[in-house]
PDB file of C-alpha atoms in Angstrom:
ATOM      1  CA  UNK A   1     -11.867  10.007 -23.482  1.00  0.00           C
ATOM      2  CA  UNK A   2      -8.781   7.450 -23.671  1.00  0.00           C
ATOM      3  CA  UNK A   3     -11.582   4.482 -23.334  1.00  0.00           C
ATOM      4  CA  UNK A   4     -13.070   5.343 -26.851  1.00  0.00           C
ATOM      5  CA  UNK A   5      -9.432   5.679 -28.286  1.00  0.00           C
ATOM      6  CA  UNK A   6      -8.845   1.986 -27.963  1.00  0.00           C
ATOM      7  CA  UNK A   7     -11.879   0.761 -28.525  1.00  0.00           C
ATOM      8  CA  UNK A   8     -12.191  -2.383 -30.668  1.00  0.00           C
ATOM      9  CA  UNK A   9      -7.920  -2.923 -30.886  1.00  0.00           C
ATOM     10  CA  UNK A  10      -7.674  -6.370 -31.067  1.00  0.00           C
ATOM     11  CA  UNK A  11      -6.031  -8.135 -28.545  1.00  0.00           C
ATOM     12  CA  UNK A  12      -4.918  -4.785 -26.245  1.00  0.00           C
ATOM     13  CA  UNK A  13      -8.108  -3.702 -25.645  1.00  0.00           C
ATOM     14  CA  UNK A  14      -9.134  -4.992 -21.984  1.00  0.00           C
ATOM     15  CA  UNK A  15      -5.010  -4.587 -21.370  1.00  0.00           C
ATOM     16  CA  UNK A  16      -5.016  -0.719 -22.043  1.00  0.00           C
ATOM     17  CA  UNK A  17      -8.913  -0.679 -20.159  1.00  0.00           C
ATOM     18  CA  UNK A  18      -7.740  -2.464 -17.401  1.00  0.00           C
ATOM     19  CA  UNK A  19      -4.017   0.037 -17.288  1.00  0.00           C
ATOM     20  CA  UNK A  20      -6.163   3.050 -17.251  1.00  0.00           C
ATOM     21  CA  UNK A  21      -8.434   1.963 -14.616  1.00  0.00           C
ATOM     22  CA  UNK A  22      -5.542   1.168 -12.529  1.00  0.00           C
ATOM     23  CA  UNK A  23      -4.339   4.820 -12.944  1.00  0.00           C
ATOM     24  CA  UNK A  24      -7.664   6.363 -12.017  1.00  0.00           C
ATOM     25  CA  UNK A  25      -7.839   3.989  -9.097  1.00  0.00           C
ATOM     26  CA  UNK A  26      -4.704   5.416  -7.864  1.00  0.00           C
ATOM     27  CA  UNK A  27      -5.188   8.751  -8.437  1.00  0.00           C
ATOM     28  CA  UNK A  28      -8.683   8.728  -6.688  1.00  0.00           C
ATOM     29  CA  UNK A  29      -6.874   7.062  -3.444  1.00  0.00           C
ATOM     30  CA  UNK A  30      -4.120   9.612  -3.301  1.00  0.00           C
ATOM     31  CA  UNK A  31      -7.333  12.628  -3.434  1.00  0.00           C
ATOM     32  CA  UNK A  32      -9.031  10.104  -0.813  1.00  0.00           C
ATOM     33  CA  UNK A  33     -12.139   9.413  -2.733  1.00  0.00           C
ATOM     34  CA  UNK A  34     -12.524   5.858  -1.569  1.00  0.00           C
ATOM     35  CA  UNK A  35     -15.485   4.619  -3.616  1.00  0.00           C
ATOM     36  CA  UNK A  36     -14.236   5.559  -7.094  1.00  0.00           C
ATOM     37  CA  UNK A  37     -10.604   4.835  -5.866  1.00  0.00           C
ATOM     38  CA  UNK A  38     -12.674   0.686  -5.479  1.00  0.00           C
ATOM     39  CA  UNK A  39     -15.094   1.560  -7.965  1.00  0.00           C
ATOM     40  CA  UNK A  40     -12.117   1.860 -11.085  1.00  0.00           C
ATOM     41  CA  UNK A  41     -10.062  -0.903  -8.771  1.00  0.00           C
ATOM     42  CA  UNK A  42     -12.621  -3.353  -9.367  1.00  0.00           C
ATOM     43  CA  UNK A  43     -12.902  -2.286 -13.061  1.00  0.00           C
ATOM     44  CA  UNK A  44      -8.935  -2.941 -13.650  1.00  0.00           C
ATOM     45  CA  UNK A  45      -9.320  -6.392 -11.751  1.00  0.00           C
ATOM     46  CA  UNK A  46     -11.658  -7.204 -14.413  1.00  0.00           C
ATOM     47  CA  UNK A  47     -10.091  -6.335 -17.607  1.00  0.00           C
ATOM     48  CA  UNK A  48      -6.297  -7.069 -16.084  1.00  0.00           C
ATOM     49  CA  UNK A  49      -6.687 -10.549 -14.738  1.00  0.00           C
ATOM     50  CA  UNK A  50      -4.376 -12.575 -15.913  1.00  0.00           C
ATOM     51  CA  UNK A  51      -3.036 -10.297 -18.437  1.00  0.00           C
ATOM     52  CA  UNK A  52      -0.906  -7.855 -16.374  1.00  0.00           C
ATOM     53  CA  UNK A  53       0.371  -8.859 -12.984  1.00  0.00           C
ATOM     54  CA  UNK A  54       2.255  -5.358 -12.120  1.00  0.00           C
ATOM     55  CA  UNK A  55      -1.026  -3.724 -13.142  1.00  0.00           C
ATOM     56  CA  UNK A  56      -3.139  -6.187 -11.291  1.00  0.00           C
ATOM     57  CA  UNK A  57      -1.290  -5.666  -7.797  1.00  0.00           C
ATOM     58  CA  UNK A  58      -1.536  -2.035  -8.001  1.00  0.00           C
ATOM     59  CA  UNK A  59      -5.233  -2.480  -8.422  1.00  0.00           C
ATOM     60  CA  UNK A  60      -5.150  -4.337  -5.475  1.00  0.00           C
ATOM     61  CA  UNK A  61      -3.273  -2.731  -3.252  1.00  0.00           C
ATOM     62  CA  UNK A  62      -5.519   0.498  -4.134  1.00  0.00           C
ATOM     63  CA  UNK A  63      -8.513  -1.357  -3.259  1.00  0.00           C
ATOM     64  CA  UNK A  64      -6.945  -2.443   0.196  1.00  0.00           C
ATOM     65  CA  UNK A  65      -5.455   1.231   0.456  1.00  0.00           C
ATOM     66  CA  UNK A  66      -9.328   1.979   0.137  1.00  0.00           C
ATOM     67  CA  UNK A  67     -11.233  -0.227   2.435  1.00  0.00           C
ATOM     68  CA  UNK A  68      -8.152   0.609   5.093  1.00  0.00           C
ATOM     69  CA  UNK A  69      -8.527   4.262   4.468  1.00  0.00           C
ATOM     70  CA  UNK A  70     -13.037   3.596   4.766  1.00  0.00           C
ATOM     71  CA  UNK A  71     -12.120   1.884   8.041  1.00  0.00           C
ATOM     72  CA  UNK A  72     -12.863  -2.008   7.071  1.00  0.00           C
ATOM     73  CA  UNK A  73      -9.912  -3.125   7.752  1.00  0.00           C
ATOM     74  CA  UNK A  74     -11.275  -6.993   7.555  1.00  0.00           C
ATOM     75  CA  UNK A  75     -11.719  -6.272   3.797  1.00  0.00           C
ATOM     76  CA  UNK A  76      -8.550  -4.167   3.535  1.00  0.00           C
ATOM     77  CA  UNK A  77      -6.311  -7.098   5.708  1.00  0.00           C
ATOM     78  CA  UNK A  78      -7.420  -9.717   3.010  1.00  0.00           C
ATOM     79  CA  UNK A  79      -6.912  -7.669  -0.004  1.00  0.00           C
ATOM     80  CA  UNK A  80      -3.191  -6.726   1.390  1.00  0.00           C
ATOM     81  CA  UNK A  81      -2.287 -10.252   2.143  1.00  0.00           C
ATOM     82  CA  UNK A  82      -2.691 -11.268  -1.504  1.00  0.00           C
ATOM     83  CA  UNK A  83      -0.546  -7.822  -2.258  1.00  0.00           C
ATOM     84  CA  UNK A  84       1.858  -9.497  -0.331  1.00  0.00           C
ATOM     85  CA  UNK A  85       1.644 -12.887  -1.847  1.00  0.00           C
ATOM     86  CA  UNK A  86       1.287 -11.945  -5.646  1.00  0.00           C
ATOM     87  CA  UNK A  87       3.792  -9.597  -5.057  1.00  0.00           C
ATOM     88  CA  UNK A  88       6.232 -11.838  -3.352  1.00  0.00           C
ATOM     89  CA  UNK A  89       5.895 -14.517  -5.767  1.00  0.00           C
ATOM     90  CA  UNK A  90       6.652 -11.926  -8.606  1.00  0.00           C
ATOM     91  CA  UNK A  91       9.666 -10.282  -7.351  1.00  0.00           C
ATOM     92  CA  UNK A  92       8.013  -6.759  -6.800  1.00  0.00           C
ATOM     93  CA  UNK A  93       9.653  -5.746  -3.688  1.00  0.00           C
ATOM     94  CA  UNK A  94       7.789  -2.125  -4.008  1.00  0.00           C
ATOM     95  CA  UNK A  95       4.620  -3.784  -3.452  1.00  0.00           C
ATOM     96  CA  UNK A  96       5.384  -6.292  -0.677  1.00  0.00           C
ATOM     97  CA  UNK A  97       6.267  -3.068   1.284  1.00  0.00           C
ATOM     98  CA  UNK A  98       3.456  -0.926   0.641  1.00  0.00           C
ATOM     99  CA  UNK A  99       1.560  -4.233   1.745  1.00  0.00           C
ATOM    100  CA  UNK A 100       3.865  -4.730   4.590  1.00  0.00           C
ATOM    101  CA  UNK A 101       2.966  -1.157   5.285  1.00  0.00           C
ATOM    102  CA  UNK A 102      -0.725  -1.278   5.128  1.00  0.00           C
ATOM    103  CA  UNK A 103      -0.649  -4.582   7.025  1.00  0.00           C
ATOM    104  CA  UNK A 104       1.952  -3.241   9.934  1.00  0.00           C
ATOM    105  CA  UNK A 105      -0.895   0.032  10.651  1.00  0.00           C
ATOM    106  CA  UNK A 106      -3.702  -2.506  10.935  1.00  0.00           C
ATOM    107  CA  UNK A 107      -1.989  -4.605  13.052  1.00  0.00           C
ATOM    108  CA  UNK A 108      -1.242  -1.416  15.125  1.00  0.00           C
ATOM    109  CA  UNK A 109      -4.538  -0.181  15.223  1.00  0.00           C
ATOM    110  CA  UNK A 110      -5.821  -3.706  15.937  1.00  0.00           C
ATOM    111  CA  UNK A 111      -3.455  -3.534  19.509  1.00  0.00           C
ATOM    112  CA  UNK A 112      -1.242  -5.845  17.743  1.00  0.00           C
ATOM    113  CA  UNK A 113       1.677  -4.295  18.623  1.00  0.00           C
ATOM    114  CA  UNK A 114       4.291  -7.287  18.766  1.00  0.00           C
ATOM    115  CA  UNK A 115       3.231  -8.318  15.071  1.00  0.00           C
ATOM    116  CA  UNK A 116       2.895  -4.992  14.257  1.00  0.00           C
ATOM    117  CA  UNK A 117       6.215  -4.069  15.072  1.00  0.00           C
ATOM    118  CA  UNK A 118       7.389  -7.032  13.603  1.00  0.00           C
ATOM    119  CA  UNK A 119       5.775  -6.254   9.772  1.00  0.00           C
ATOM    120  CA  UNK A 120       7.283  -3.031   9.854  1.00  0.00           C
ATOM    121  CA  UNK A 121      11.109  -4.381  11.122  1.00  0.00           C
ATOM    122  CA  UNK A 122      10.798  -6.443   7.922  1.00  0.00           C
ATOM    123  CA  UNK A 123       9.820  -3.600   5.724  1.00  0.00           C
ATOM    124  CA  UNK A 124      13.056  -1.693   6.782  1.00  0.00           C
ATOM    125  CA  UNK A 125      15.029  -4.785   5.900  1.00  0.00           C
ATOM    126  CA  UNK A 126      13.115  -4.705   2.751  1.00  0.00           C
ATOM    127  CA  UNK A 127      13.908  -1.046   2.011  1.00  0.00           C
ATOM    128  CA  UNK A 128      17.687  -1.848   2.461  1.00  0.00           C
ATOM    129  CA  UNK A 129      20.218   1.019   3.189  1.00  0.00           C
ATOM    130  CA  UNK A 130      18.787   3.839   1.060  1.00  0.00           C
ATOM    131  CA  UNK A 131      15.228   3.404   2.128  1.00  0.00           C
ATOM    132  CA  UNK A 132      12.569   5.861  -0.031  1.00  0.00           C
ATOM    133  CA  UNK A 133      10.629   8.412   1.793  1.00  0.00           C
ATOM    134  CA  UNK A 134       7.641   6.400   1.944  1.00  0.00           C
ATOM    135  CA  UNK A 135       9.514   3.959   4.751  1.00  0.00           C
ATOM    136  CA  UNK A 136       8.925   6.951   7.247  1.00  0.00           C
ATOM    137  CA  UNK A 137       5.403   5.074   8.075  1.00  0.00           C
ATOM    138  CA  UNK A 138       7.047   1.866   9.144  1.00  0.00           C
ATOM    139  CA  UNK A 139       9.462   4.327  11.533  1.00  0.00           C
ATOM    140  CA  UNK A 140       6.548   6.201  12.823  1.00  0.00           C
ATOM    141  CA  UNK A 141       4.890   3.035  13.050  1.00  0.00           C
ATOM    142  CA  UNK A 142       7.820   1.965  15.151  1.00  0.00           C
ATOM    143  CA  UNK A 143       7.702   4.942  17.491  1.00  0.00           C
ATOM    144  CA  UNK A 144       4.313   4.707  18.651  1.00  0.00           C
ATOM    145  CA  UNK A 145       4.748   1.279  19.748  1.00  0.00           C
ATOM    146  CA  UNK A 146       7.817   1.950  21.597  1.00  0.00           C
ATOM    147  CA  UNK A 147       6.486   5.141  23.014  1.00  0.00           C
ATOM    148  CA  UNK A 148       3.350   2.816  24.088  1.00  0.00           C
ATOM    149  CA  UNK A 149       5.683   0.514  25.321  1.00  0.00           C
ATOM    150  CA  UNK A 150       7.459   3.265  27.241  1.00  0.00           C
ATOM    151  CA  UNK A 151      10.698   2.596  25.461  1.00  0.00           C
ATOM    152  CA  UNK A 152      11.051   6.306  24.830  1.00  0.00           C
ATOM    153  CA  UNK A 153      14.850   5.975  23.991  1.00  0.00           C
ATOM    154  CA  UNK A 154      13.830   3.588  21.058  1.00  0.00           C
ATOM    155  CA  UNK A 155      10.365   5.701  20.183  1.00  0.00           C
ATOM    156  CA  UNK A 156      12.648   8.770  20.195  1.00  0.00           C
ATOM    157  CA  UNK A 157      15.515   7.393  17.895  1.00  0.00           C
ATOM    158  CA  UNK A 158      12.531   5.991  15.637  1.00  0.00           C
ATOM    159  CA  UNK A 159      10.601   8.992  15.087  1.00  0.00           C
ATOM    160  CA  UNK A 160      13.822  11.211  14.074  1.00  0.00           C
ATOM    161  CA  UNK A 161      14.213   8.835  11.161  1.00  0.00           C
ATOM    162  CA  UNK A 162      10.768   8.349  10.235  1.00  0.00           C
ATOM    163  CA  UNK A 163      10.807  12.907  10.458  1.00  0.00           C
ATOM    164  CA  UNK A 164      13.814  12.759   8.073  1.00  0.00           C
ATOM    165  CA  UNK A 165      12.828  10.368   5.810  1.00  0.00           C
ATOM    166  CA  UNK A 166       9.160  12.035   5.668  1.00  0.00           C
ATOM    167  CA  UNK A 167      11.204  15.502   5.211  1.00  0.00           C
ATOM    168  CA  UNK A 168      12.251  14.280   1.726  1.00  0.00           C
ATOM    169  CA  UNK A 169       8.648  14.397   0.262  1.00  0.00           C
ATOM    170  CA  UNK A 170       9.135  18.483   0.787  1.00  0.00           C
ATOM    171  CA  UNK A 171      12.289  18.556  -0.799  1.00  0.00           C
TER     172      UNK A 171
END
């Protein structure tokens, strides 16, 4: 087990506990088991804080990834605003769009389709020119509020980008 590899290291210790928490959080939200994906996200919040910021927003984010995925989306709105803020404040760009991201579908599946649409405008300004496959949810996003809106032109043009950015996690 890493854990008893590390054990008693002065001065790394809750670092390294608090890194491989993180990466079992994360790992447990991309196989969609929500309570160890917050069960190791809490863990890493304790060890991290205030030793590793990058470490301590992923934590974060996986534990708003997780209450959004278990449907508490109070919880999961709260934890992604601080994403947003922490990361912000640090310069992590990747981060304020995966919170942007997590924020725009809540607002979405809240009815709150002007805001909604609005978060995920800014994460394709965020993404830049070369966005990563990842900013096909802020595109599909995009066409299911125009195709609500009956703006089918708009939904249509949104949804082939979102397809061929979401294409590139095949290729």
């Amino acid at each position: 087990k890493a854990e008893s590899a590390i054990r008693g290291r002065e001065g790394t210790e809750r670092l390294l506990l608090g890194q491989i928490a993180t990466a079992r959080s994360t790992l447990k939200i991309s196989q969609y088991r929500i309570d160890e994906a917050k069960r190791h996200s809490l863990r890493a919040l304790e060890y991290l804080e205030p030793y590793d910021v990058a470490f301590s927003v992923a934590a974060l984010w996986n534990m708003g990834i997780a209450h959004h995925l278990a449907g508490e989306e109070a919880e999961a709105k709260q934890l992604l605003e601080q994403v947003l803020s922490v990361s912000h404040a640090s310069g992590n760009v990747n981060f304020q769009i995966l919170a942007e991201l997590g924020l725009g579908e809540i607002q979405e599946s809240d009815n709150q389709l002007f805001n909604a649409e609005e978060t995920f405008r800014r994460v394709l300004a965020l993404a830049g020119e070369h966005p990563q496959p990842n900013i096909c949810v802020a595109y599909q996003g995009l066409a299911r509020i125009h195709y609500e809106w009956n703006d089918l032109d708009e939904a249509t043009l949104f949804a082939e980008r979102g397809l061929s950015l979401a294409r590139q996690y095949d290729g």
